[in-house]
Short mmCIF file of N, CA and C in Angstrom, two decimals:
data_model
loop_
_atom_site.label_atom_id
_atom_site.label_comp_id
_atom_site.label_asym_id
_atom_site.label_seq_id
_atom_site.Cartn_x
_atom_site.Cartn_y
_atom_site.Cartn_z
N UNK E 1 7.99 5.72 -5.82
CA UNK E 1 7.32 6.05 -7.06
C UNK E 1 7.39 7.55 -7.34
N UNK E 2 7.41 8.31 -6.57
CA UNK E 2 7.54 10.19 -6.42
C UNK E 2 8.57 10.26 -7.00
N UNK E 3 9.79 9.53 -6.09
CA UNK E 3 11.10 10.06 -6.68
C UNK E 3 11.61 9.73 -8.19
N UNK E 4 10.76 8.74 -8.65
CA UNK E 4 10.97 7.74 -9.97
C UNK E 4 9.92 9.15 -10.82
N UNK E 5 9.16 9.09 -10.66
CA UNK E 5 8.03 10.31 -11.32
C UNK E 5 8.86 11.70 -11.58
N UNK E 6 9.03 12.31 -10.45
CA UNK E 6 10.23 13.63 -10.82
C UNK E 6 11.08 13.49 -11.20
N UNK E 7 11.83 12.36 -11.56
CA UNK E 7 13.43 12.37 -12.05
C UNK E 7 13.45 12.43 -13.43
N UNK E 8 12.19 11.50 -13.51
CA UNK E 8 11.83 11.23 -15.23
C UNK E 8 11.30 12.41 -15.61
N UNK E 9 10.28 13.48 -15.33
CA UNK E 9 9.67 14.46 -15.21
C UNK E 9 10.86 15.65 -15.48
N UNK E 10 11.67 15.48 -15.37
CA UNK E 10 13.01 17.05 -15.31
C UNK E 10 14.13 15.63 -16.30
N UNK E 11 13.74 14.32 -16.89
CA UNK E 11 14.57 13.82 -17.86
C UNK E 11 14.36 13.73 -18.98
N UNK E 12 13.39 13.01 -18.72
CA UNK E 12 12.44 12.62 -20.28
C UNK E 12 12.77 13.77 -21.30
N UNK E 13 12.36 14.67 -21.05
CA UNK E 13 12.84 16.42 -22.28
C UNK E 13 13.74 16.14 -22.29
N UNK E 14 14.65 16.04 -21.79
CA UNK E 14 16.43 16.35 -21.97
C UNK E 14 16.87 15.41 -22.83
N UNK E 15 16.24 14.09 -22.77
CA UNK E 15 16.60 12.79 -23.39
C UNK E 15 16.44 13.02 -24.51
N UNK E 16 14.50 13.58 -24.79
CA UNK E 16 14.05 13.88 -26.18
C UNK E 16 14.88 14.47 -26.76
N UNK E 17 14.64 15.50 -26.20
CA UNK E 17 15.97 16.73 -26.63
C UNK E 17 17.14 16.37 -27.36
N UNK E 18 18.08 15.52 -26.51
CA UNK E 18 19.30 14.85 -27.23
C UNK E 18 19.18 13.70 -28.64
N UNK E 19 18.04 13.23 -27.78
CA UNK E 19 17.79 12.11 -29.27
C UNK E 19 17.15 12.12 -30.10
N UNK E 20 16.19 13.35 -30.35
CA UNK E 20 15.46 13.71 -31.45
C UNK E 20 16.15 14.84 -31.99
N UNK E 21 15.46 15.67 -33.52
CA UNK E 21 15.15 16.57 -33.50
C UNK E 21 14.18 17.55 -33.21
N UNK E 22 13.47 17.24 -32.32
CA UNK E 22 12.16 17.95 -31.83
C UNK E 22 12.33 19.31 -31.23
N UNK E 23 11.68 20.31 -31.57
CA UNK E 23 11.44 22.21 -31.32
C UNK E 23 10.79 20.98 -29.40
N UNK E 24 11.43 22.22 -28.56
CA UNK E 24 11.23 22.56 -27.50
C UNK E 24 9.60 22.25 -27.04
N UNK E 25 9.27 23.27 -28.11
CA UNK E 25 7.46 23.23 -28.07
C UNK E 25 6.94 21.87 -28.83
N UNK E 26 7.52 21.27 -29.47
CA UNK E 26 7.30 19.85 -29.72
C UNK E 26 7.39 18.61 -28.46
N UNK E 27 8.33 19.12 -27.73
CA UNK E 27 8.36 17.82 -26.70
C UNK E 27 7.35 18.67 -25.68
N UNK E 28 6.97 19.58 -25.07
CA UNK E 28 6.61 19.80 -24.01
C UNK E 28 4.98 19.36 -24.93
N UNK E 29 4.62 19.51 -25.69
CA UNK E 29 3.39 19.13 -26.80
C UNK E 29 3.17 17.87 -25.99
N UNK E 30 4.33 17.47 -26.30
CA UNK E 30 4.50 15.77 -26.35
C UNK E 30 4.41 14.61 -25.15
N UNK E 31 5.01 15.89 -23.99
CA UNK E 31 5.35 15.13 -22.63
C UNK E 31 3.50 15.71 -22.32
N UNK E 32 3.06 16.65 -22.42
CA UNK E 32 1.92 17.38 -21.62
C UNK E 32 0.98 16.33 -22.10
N UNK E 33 0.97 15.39 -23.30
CA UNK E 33 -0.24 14.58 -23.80
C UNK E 33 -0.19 13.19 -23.14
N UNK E 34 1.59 13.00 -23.27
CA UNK E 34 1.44 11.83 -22.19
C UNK E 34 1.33 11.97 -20.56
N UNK E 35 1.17 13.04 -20.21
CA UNK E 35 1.39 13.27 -19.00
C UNK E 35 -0.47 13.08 -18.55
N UNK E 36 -1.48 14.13 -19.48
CA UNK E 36 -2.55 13.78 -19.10
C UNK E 36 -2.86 12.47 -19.28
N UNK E 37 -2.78 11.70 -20.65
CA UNK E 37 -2.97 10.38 -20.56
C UNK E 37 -2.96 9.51 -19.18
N UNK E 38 -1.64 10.01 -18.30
CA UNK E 38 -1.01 8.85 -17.29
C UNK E 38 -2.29 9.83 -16.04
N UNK E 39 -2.47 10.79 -16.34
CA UNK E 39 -3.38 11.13 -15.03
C UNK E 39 -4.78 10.86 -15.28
N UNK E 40 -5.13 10.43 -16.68
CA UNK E 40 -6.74 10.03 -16.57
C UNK E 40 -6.57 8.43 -16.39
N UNK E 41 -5.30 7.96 -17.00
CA UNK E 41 -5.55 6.30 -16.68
C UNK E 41 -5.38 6.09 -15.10
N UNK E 42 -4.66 7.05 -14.17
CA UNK E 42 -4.01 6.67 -12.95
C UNK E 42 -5.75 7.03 -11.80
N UNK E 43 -6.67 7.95 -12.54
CA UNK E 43 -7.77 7.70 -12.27
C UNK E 43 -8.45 7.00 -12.29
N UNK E 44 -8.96 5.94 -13.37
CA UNK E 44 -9.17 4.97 -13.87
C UNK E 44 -8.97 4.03 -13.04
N UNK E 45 -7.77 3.82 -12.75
CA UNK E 45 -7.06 2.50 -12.17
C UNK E 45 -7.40 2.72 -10.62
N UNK E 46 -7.29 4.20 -10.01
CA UNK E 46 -7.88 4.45 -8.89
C UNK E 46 -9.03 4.06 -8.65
N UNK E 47 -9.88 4.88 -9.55
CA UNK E 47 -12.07 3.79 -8.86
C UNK E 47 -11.98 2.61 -9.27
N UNK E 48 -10.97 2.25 -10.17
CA UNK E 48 -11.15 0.48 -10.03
C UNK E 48 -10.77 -0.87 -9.02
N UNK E 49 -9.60 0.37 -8.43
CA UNK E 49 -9.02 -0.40 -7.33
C UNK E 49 -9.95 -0.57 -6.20
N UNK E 50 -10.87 0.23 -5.89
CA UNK E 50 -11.76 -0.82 -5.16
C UNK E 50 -12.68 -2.13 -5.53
N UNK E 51 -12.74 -2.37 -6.24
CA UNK E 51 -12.78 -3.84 -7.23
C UNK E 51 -12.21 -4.27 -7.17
N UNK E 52 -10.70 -4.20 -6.89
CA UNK E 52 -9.18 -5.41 -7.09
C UNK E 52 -9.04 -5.89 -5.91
N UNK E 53 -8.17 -6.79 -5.57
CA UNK E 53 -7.59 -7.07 -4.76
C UNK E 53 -6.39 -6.03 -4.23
N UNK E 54 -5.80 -5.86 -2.86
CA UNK E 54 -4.77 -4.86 -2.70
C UNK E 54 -3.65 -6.07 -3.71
N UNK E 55 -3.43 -6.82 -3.53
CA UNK E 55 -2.19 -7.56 -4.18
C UNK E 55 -2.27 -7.47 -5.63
N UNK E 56 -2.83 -7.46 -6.37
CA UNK E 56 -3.23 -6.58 -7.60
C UNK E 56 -2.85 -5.22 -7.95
N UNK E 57 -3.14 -4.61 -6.66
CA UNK E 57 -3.47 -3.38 -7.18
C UNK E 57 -1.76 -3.20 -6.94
N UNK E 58 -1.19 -3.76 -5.63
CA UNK E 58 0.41 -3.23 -5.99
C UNK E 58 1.13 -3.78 -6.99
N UNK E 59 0.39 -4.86 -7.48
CA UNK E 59 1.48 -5.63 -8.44
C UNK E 59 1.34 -4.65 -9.99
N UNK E 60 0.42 -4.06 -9.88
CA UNK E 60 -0.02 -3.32 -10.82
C UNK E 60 0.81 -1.93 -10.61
N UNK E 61 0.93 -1.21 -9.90
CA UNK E 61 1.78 -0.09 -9.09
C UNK E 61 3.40 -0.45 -9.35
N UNK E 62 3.98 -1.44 -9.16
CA UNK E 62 4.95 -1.96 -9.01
C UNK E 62 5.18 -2.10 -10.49
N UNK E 63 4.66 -2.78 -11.37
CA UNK E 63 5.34 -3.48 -12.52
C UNK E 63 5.07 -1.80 -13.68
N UNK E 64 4.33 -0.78 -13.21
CA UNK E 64 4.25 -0.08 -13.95
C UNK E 64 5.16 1.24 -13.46
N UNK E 65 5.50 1.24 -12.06
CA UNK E 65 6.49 2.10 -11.89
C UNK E 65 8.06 1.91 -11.83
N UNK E 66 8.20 0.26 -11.94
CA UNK E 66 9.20 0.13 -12.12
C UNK E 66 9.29 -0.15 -13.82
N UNK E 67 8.65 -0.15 -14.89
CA UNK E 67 8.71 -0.20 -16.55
C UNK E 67 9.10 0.95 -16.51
N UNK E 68 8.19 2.51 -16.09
CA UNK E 68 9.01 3.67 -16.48
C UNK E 68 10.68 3.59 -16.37
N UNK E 69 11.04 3.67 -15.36
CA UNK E 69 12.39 4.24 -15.47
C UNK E 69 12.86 3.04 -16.17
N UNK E 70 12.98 1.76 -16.62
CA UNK E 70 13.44 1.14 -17.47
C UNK E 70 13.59 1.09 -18.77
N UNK E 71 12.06 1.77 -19.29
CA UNK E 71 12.06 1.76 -20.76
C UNK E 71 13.07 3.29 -20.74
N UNK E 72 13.02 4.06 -19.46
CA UNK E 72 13.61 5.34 -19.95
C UNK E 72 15.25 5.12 -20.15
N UNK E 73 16.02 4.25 -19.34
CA UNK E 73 17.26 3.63 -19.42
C UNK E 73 17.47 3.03 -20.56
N UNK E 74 16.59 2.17 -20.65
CA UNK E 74 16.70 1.34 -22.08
C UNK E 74 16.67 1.27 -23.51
N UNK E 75 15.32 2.13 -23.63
CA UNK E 75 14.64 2.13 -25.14
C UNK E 75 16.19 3.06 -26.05
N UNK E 76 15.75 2.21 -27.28
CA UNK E 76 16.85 2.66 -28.20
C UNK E 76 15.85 3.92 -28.98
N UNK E 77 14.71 3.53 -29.08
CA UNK E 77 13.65 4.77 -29.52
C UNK E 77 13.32 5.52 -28.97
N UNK E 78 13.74 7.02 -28.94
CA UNK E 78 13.26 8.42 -28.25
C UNK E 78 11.54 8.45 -28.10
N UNK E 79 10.85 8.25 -29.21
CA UNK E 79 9.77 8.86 -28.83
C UNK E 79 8.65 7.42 -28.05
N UNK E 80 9.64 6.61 -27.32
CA UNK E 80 8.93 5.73 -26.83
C UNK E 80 9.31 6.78 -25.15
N UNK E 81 10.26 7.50 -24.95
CA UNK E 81 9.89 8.26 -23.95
C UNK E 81 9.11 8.39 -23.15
N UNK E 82 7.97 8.96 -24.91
CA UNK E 82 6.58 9.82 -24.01
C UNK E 82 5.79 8.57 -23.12
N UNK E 83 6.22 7.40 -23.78
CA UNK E 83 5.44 6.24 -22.45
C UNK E 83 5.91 6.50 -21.46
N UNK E 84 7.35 6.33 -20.76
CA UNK E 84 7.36 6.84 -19.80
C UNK E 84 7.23 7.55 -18.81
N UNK E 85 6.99 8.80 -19.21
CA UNK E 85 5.88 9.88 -18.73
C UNK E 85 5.12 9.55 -18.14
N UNK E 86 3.86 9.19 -19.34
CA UNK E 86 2.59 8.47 -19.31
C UNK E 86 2.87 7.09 -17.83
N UNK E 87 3.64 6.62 -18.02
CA UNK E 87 3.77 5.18 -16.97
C UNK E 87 4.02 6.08 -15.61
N UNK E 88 4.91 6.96 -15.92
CA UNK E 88 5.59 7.91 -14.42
C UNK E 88 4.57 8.30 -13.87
N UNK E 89 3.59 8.86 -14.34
CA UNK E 89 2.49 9.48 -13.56
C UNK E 89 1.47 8.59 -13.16
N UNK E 90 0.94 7.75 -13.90
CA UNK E 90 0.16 6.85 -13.74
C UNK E 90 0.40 6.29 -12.31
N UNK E 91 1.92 5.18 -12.15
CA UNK E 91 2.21 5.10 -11.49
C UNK E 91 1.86 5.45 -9.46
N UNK E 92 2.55 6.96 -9.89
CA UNK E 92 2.60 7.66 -8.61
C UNK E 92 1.49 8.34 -8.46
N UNK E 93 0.27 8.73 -9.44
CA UNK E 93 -0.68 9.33 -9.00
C UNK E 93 -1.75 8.23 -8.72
N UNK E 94 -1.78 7.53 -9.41
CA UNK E 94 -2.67 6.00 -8.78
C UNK E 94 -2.09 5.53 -7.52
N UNK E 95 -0.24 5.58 -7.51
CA UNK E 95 -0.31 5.24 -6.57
C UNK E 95 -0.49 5.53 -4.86
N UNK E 96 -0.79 7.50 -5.37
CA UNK E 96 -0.63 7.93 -4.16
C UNK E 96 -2.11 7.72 -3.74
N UNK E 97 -3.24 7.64 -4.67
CA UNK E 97 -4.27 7.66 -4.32
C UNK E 97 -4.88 6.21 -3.76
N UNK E 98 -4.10 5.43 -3.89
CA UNK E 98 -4.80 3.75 -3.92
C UNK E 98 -3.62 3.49 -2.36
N UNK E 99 -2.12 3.78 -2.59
CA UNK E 99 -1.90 3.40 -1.16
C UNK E 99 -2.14 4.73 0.30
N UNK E 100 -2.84 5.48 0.07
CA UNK E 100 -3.14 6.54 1.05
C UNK E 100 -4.22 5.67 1.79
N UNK E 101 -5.42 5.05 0.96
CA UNK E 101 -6.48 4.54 1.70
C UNK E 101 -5.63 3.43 2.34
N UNK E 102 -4.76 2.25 1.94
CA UNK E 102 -4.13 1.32 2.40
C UNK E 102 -3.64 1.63 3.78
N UNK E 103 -2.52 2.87 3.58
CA UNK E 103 -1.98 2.93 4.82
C UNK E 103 -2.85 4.12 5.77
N UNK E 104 -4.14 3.87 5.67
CA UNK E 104 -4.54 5.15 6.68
C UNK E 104 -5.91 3.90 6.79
N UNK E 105 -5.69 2.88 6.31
CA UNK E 105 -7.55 2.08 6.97
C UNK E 105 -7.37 1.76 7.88
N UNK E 106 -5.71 1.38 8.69
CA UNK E 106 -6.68 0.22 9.88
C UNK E 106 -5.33 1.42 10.96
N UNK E 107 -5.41 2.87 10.97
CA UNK E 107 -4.68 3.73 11.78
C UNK E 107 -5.89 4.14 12.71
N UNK E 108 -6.30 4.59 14.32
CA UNK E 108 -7.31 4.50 14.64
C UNK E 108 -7.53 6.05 14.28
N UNK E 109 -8.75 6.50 14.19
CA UNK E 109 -9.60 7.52 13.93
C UNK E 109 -8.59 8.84 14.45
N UNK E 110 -8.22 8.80 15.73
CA UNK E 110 -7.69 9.91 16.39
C UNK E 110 -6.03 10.28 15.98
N UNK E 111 -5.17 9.10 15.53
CA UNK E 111 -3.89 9.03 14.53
C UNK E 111 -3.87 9.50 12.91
N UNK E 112 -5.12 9.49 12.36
CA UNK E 112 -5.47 9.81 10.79
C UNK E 112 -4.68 10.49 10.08
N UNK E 113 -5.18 11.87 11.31
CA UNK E 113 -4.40 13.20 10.42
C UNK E 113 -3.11 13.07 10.38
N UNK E 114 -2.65 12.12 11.17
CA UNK E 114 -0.92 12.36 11.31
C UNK E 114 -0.78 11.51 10.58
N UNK E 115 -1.61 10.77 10.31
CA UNK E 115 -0.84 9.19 9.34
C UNK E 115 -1.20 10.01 7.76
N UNK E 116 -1.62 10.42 7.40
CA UNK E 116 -2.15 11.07 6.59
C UNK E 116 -1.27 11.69 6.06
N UNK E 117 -0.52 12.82 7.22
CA UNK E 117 0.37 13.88 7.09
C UNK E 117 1.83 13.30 6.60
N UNK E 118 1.83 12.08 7.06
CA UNK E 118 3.26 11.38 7.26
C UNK E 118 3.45 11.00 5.09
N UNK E 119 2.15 10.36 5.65
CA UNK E 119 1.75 9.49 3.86
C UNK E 119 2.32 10.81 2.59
N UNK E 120 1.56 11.89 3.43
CA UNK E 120 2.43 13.23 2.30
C UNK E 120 3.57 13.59 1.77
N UNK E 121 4.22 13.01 3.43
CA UNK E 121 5.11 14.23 3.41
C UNK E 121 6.27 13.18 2.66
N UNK E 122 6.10 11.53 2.74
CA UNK E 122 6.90 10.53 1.64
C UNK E 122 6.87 11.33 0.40
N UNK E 123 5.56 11.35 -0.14
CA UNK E 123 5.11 11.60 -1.18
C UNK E 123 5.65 13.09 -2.04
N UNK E 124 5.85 13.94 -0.93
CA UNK E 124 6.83 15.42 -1.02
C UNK E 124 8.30 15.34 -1.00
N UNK E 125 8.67 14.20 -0.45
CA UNK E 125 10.00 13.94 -0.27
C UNK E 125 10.52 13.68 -1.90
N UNK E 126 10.20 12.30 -2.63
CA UNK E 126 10.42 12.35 -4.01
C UNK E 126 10.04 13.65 -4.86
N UNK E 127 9.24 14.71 -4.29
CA UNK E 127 9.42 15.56 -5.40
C UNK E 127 11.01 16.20 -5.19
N UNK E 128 11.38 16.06 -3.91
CA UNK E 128 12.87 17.22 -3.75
C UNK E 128 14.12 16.13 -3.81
N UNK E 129 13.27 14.77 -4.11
CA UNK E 129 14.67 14.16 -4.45
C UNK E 129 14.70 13.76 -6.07
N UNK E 130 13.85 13.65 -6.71
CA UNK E 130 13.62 13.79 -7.86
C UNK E 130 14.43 14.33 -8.84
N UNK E 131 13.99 15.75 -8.57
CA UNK E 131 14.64 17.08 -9.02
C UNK E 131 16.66 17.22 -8.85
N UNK E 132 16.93 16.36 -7.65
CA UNK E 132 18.19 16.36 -6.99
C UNK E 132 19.09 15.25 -7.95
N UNK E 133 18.28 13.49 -8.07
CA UNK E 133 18.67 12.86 -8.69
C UNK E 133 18.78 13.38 -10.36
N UNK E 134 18.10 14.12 -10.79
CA UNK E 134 17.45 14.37 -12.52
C UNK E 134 18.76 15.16 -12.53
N UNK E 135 19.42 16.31 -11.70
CA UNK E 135 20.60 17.27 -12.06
C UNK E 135 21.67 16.09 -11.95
N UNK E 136 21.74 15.18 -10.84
CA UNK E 136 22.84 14.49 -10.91
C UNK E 136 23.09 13.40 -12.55
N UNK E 137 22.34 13.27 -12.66
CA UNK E 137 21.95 12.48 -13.82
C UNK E 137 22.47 13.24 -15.15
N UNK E 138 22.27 14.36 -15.69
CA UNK E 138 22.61 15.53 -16.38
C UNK E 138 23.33 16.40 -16.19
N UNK E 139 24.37 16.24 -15.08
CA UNK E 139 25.50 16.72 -14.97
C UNK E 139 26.75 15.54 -15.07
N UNK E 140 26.06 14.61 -14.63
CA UNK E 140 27.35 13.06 -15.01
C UNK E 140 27.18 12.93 -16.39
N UNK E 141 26.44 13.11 -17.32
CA UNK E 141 26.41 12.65 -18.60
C UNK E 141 26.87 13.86 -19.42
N UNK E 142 27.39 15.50 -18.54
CA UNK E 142 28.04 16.15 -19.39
C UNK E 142 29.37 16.54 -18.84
N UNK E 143 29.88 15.88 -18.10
CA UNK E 143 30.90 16.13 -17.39
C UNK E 143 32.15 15.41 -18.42
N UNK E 144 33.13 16.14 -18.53
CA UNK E 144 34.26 15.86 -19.46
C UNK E 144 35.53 15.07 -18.44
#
């Protein structure tokens, strides 16, 4: 979900970019509104997930981090984009917060910090592959 979040995160503009006419300061307007959107709903969905079931809560994680990068492949409409955004973050910030408790409840007390550390350092990994996939992505689509 990290690496799906940053790729879209360094795409989404570029896409706008190409398929609109939108000023610079129009899409970053644009991505920054869906971006909070996806971090107050990915809150949301966080204190609720102790109410859900875990099988819920990934099917919920799952069907919304895998819609981003689809509608972003897919949609014939640019400014359906900014959902993606909005879905990208949601996604990975609900999901880092809802599977951290998952994979650190039943690690014993004295393993935590390392399971903890590990849970991060996934979670750090998609930001540097993200960024890696998003250039490959925008250099194949201008390559002659």
């Amino acid at each position: 979900m990290a690496t799906s979040y940053f790729t879209l995160l360094f795409t989404v503009p570029q896409l706008l970019g190409e398929r609109t006419g939108w000023s610079a300061a129009t899409i970053g307007t644009g991505q920054l509104a869906a971006l909070l959107t996806g971090s107050a709903l990915s809150m949301a969905l966080a204190a609720a997930s102790a109410r859900m079931t875990r099988r819920r809560v990934l099917a919920i994680l799952l069907t919304v981090g895998t819609l981003a990068p689809l509608t972003a492949a897919l949609t014939p409409w640019a400014p359906l984009l900014l959902l993606v955004a909005t879905l990208a973050v949601l996604a990975t910030s609900a999901g880092q917060a809802t599977l951290m408790v998952y994979a650190t409840k039943d690690v014993p007390d004295a393993q935590r910090p390392t399971a903890i550390g590990l849970f991060n350092l996934c979670y750090q990994l998609g930001g540097a592959f993200g960024p890696a996939i998003a250039a490959v992505v925008a250099l194949g689509g201008h390559s002659s």
